[in-house]
mmCIF file of C-alpha atoms in Angstrom:
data_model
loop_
_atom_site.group_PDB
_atom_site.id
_atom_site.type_symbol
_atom_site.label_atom_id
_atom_site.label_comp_id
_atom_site.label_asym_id
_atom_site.label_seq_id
_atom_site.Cartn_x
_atom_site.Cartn_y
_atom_site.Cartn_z
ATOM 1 C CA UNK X 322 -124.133 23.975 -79.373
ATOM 2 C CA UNK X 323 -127.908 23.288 -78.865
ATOM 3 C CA UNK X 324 -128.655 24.639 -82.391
ATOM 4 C CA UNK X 325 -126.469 21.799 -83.990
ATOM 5 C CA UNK X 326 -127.769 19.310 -81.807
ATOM 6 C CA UNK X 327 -130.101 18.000 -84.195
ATOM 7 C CA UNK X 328 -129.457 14.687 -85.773
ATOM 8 C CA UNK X 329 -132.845 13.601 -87.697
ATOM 9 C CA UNK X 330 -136.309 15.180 -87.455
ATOM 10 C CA UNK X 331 -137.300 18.118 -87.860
ATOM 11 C CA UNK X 332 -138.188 21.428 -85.921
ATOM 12 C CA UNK X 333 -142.117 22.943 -85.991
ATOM 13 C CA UNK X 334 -142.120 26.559 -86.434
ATOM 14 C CA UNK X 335 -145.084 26.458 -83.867
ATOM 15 C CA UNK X 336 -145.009 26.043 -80.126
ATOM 16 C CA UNK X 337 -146.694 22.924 -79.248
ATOM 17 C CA UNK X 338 -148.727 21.663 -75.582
ATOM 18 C CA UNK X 339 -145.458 19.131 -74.699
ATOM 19 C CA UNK X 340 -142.324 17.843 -75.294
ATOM 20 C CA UNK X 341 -141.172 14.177 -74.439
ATOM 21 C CA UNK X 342 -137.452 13.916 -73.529
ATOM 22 C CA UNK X 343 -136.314 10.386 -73.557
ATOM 23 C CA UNK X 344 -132.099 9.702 -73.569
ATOM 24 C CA UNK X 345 -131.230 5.981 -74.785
ATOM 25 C CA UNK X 346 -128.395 4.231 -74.166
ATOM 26 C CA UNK X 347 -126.973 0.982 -75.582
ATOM 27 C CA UNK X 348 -127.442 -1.836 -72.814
ATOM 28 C CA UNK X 349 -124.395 -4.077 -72.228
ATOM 29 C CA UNK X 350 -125.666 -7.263 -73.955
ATOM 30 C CA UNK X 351 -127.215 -5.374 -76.963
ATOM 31 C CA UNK X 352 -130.950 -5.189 -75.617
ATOM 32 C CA UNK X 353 -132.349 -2.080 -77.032
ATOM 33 C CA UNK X 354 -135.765 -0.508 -75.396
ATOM 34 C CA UNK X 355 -136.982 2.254 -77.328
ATOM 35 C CA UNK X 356 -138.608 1.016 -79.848
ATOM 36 C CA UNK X 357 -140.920 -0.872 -77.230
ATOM 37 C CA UNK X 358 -141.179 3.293 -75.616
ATOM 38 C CA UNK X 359 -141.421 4.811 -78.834
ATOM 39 C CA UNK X 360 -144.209 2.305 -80.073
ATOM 40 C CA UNK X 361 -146.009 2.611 -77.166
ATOM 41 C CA UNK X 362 -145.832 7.068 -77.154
ATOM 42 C CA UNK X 363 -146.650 7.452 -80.964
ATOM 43 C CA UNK X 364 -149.570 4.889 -81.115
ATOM 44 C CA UNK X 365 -151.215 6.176 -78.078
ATOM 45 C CA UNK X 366 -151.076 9.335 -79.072
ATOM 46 C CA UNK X 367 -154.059 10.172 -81.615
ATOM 47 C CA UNK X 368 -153.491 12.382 -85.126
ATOM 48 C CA UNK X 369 -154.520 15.491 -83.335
ATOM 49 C CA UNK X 370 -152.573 15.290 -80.328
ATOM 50 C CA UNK X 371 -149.282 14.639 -82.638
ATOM 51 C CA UNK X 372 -149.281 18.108 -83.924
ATOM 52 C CA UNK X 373 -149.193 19.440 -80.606
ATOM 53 C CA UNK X 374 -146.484 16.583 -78.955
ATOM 54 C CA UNK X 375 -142.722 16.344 -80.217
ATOM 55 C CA UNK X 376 -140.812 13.338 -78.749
ATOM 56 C CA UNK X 377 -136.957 14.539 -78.658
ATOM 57 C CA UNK X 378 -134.556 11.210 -78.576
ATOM 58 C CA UNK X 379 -130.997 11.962 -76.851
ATOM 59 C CA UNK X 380 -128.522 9.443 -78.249
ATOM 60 C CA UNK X 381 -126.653 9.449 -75.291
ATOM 61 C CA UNK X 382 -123.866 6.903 -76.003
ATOM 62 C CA UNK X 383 -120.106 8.612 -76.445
ATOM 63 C CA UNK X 384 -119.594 6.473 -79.350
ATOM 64 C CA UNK X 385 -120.347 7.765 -82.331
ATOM 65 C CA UNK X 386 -121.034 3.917 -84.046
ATOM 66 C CA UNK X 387 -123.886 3.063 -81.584
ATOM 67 C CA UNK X 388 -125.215 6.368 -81.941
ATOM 68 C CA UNK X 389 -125.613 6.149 -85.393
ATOM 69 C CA UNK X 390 -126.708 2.411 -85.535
ATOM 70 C CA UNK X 391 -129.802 2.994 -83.223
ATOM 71 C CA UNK X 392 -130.402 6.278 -85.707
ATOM 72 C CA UNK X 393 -130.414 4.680 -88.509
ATOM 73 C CA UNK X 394 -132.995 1.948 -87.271
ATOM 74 C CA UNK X 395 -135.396 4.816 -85.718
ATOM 75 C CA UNK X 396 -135.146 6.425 -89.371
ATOM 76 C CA UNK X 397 -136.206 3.539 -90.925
ATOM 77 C CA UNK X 398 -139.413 2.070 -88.725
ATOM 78 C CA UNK X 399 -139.987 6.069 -87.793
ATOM 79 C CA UNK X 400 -139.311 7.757 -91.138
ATOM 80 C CA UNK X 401 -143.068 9.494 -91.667
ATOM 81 C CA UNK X 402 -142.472 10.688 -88.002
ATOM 82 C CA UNK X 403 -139.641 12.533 -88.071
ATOM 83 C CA UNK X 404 -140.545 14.265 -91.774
ATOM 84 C CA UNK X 405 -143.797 15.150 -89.567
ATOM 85 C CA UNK X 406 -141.935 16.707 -86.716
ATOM 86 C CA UNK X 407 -143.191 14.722 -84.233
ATOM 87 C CA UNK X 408 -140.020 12.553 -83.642
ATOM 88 C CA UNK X 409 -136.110 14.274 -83.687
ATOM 89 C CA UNK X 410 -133.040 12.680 -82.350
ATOM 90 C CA UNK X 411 -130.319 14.406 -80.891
ATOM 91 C CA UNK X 412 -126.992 14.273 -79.763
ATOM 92 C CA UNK X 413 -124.476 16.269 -77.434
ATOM 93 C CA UNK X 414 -120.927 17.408 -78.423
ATOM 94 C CA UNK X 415 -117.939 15.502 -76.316
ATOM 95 C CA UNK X 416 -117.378 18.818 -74.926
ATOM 96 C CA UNK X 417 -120.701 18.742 -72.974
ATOM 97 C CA UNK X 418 -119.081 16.726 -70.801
ATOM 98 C CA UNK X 419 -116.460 16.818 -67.966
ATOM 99 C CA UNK X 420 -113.461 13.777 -68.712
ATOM 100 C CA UNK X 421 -115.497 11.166 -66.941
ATOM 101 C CA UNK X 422 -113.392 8.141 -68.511
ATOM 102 C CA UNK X 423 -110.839 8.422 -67.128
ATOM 103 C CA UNK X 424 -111.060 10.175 -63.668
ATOM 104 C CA UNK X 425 -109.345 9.609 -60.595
ATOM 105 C CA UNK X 426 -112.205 8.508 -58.319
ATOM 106 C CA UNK X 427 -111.979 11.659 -56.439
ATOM 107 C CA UNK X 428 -112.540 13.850 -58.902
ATOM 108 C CA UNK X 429 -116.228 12.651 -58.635
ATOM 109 C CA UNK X 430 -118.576 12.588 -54.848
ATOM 110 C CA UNK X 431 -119.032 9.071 -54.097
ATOM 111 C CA UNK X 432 -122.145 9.287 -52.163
ATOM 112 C CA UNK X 433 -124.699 6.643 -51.233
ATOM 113 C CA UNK X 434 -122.228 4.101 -51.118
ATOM 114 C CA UNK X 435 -121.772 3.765 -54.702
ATOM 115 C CA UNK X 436 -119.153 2.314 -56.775
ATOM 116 C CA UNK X 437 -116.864 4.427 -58.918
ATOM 117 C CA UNK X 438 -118.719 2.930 -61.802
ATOM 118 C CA UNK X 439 -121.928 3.779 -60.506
ATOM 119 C CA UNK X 440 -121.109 7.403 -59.696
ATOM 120 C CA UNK X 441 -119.720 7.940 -63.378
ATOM 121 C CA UNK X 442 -122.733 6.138 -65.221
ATOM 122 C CA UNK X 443 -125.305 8.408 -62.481
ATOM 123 C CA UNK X 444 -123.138 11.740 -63.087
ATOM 124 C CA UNK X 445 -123.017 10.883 -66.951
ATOM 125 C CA UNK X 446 -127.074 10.445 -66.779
ATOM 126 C CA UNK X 447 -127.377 13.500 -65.327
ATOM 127 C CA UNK X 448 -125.520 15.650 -67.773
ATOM 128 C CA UNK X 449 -128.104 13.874 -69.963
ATOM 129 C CA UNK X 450 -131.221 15.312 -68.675
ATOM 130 C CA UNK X 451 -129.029 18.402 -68.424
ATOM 131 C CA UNK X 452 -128.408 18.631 -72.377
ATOM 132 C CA UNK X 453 -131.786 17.207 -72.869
ATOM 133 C CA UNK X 454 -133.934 19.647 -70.969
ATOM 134 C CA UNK X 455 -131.942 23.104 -72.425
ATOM 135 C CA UNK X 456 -132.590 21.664 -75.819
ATOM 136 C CA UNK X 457 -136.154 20.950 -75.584
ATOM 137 C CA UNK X 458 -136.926 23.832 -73.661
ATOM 138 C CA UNK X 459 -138.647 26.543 -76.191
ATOM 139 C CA UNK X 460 -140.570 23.348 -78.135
ATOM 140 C CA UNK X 461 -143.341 23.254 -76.719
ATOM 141 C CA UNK X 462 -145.408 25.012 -73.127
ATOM 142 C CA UNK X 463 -144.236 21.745 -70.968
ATOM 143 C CA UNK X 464 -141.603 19.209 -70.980
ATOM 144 C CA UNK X 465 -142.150 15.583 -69.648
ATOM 145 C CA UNK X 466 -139.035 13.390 -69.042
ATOM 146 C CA UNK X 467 -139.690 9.833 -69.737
ATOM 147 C CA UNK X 468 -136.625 6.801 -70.283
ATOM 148 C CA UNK X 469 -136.333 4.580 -73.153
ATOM 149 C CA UNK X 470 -137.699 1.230 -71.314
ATOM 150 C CA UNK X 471 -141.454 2.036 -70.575
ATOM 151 C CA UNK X 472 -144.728 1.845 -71.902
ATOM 152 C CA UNK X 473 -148.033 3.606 -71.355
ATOM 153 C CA UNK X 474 -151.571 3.882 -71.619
ATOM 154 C CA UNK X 475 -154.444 4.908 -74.161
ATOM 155 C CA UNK X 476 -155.236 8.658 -73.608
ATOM 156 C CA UNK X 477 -151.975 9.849 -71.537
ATOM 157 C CA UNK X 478 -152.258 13.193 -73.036
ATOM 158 C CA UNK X 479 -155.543 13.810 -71.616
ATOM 159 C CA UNK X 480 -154.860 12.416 -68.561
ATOM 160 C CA UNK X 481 -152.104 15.011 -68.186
ATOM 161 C CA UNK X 482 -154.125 17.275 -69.154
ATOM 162 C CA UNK X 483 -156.490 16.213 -67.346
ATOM 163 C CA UNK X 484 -154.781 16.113 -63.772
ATOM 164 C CA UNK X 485 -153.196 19.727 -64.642
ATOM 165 C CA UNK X 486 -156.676 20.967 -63.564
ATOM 166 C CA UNK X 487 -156.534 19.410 -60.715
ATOM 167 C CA UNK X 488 -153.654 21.250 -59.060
ATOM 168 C CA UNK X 489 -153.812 24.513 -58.733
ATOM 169 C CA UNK X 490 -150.422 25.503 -57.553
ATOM 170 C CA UNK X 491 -147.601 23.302 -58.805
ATOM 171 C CA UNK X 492 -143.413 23.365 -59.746
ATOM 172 C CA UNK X 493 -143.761 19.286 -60.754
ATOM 173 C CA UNK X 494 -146.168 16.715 -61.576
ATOM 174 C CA UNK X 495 -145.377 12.997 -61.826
ATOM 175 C CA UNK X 496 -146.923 10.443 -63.841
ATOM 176 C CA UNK X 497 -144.967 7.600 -62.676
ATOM 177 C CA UNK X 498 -144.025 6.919 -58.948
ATOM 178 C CA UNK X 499 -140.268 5.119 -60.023
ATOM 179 C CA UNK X 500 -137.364 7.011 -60.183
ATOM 180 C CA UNK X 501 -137.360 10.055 -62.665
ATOM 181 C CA UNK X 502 -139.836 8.529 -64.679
ATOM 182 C CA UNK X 503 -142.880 11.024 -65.619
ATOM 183 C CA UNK X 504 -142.204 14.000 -64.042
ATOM 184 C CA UNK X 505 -143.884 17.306 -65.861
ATOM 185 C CA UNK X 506 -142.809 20.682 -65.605
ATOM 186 C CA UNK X 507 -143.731 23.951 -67.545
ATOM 187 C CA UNK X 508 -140.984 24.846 -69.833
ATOM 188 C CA UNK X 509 -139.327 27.775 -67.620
ATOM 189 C CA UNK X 510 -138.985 25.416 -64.768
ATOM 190 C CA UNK X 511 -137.305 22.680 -67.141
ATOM 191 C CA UNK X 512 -134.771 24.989 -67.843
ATOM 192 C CA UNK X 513 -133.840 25.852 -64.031
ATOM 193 C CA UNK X 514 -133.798 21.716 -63.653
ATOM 194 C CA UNK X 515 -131.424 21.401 -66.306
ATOM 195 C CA UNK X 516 -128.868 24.056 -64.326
ATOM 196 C CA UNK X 517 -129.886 22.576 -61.169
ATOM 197 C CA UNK X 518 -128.821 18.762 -62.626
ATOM 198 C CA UNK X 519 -125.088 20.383 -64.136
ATOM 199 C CA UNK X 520 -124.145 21.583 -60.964
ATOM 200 C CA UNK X 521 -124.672 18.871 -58.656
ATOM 201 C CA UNK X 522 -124.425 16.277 -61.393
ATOM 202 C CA UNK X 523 -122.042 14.082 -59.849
ATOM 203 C CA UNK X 524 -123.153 15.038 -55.948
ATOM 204 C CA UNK X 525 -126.520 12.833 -55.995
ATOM 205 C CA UNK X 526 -128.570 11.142 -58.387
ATOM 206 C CA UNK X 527 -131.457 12.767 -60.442
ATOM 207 C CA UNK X 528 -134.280 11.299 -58.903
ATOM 208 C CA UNK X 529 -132.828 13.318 -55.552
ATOM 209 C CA UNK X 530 -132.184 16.527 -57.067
ATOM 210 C CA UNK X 531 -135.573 17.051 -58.859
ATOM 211 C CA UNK X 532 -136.686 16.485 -55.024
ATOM 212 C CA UNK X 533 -134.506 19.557 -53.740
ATOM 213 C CA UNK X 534 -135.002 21.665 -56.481
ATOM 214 C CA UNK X 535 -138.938 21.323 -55.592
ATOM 215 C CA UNK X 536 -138.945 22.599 -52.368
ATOM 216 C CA UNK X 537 -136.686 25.213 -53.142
ATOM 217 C CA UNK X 538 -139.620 26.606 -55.917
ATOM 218 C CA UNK X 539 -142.010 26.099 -52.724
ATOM 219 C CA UNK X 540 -143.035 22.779 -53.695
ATOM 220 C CA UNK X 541 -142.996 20.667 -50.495
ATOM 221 C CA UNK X 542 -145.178 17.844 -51.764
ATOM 222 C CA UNK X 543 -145.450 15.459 -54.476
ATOM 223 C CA UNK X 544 -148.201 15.636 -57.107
ATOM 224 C CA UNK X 545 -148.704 12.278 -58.471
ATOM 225 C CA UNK X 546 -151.181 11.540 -60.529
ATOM 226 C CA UNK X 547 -153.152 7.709 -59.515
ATOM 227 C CA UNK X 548 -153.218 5.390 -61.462
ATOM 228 C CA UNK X 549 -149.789 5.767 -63.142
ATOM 229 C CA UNK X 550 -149.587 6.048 -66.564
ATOM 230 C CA UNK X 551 -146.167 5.272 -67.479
ATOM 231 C CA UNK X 552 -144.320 1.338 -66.233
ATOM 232 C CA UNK X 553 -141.470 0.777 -66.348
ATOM 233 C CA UNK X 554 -140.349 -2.269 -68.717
ATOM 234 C CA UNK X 555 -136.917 -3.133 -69.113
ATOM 235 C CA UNK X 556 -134.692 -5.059 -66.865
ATOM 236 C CA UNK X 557 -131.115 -4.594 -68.152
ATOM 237 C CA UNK X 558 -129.883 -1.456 -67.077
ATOM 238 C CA UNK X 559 -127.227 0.630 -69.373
ATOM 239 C CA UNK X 560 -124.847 0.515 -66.280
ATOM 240 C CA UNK X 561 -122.673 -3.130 -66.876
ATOM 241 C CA UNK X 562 -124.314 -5.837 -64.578
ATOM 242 C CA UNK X 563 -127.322 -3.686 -63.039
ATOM 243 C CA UNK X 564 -130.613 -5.338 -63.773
ATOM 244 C CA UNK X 565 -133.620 -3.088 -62.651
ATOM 245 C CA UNK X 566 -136.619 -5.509 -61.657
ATOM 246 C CA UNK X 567 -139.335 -2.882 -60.278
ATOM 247 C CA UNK X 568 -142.451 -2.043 -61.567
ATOM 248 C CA UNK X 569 -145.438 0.981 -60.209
ATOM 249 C CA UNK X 570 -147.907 -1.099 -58.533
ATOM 250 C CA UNK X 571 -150.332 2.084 -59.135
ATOM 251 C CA UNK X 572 -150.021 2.030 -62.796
ATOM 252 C CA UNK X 573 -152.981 0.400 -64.558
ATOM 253 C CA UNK X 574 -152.010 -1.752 -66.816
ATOM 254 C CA UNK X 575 -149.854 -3.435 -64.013
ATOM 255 C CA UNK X 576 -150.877 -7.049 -65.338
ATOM 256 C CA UNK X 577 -148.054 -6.809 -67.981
ATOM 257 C CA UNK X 578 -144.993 -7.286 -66.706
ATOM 258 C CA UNK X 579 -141.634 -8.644 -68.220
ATOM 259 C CA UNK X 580 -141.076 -11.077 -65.390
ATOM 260 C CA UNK X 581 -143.595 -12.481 -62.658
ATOM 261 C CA UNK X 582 -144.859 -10.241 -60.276
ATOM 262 C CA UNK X 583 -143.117 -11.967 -57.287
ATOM 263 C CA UNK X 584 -140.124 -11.407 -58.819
ATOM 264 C CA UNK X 585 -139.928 -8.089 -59.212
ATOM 265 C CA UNK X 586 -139.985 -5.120 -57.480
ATOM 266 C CA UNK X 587 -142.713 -2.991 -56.506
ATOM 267 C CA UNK X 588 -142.134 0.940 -56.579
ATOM 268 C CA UNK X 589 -145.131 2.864 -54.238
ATOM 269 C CA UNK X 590 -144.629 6.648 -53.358
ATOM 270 C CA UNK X 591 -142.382 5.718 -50.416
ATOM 271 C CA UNK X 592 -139.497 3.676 -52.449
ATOM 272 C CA UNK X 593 -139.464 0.084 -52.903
ATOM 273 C CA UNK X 594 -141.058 -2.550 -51.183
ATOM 274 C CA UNK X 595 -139.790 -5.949 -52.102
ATOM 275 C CA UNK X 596 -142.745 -8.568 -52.811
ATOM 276 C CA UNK X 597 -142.972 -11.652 -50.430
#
């Protein structure tokens, strides 16, 4: 299943430093992200840091048109990348995933006081990450899961590096205080995420689970690496009539945001505060 995953791109017979996993989705209103992401990744990165980085694109919608439609445009503004093996897209096979459309709500935990809709767009995302992570687990030494609605900053590869020396004993390191943004892990632990997010997939959302699954490796504290260096950009979610106004007051570029500051939502390492 994971072998025929591959939809453009291709794969480097050697094992590189990290992988980028980043699933996009179609938003409601046709607002597309990840070229803004991919932009950001590719010209941040220098020429020898690409040969050790592969970015690995999950098309994550169920229809096969939109899929294809937001392929085709990454082929054509990405084409040198993907001959170069630095950029692949993906996709999963329907039978990946359990019949979320339709399902009797209680086929599915509603937890946290979520809607139906919410817990099937949250279980969906999970199963993701899931297919995501077990495909781009033997690429490279580490895995870092991004979204397809940020940017980031000159140098992120050395400041991962960088901040790897830092701690010496370590399941999970986070580059980005919102959500599930910018967490690392070496490529073995990836994999145990990935089984960890199918099993509980519809129980709680992902940026929960990564929590529990780090203190059961040991980890009881979160590594995150200050400033930031990923923000969060977009504001239309890919769940129907969710907007998602926060930004990571710790990231350093933090004078660029998509709508004024007082209007959006800070992230810190405790959750959100909402600006005054």
């Amino acid at each position: 299943m994971y072998q025929s995953a591959l939809v453009a791109g291709k794969r480097r017979e050697k094992k590189g430093f990290m992988t980028i996993g980043i699933p996009t989705a179609s938003r409601p209103n046709g607002t597309q992200y990840i070229q803004l992401t991919l932009d950001s990744l590719i010209n941040n990165t220098d020429v020898n840091e690409r040969q050790s980085v592969t970015i690995v694109v999950l098309l994550a919608d169920r229809e096969i048109t939109s899929r294809e439609a937001i392929n085709v445009q990454l082929l054509h503004k990405y084409r040198k990348h993907f001959q170069s093996g630095l950029l692949q897209t993906i996709e999963a096979p329907d039978s990946f995933y359990p019949t979320l459309y339709p399902t009797p709500p209680d086929y599915l935990e509603m937890t946290y006081n979520h809607s139906v809709s919410r817990v099937r767009w949250r279980s969906k995302q999970n199963l993701d990450f899931a297919f995501l992570m077990t495909y781009s687990e033997r690429i490279s030494e580490y895995y870092l899961q991004l979204e397809d609605d940020l940017i980031t900053v000159p140098g992120y590869v050395t400041a991962i590096r960088r901040f790897m020396g830092k701690v010496p004993e370590w399941v999970c390191l986070e580059f980005s205080e919102i959500g599930f943004i910018g967490k690392f892990y070496r490529s073995p632990d990836v994999a145990k995420l990935a089984k960890f997010l199918t099993l509980f997939y519809s129980e709680q959302p992902n940026d929960v689970l990564y929590l529990h699954l780090n203190e059961i490796n040991l980890q009881f504290k979160r590594y995150v690496s200050r400033p930031t260096i990923f923000q969060h950009e977009g504001i239309q979610s890919s769940l129907l009539g969710r907007r998602q106004e926060m930004v990571d007051i710790n990231f350093q570029l933090w004078n660029r945001p998509s709508l004024p500051v007082h209007k959006r939502q800070k992230w810190g390492i405790s959750g959100p505060e909402r600006t005054e």
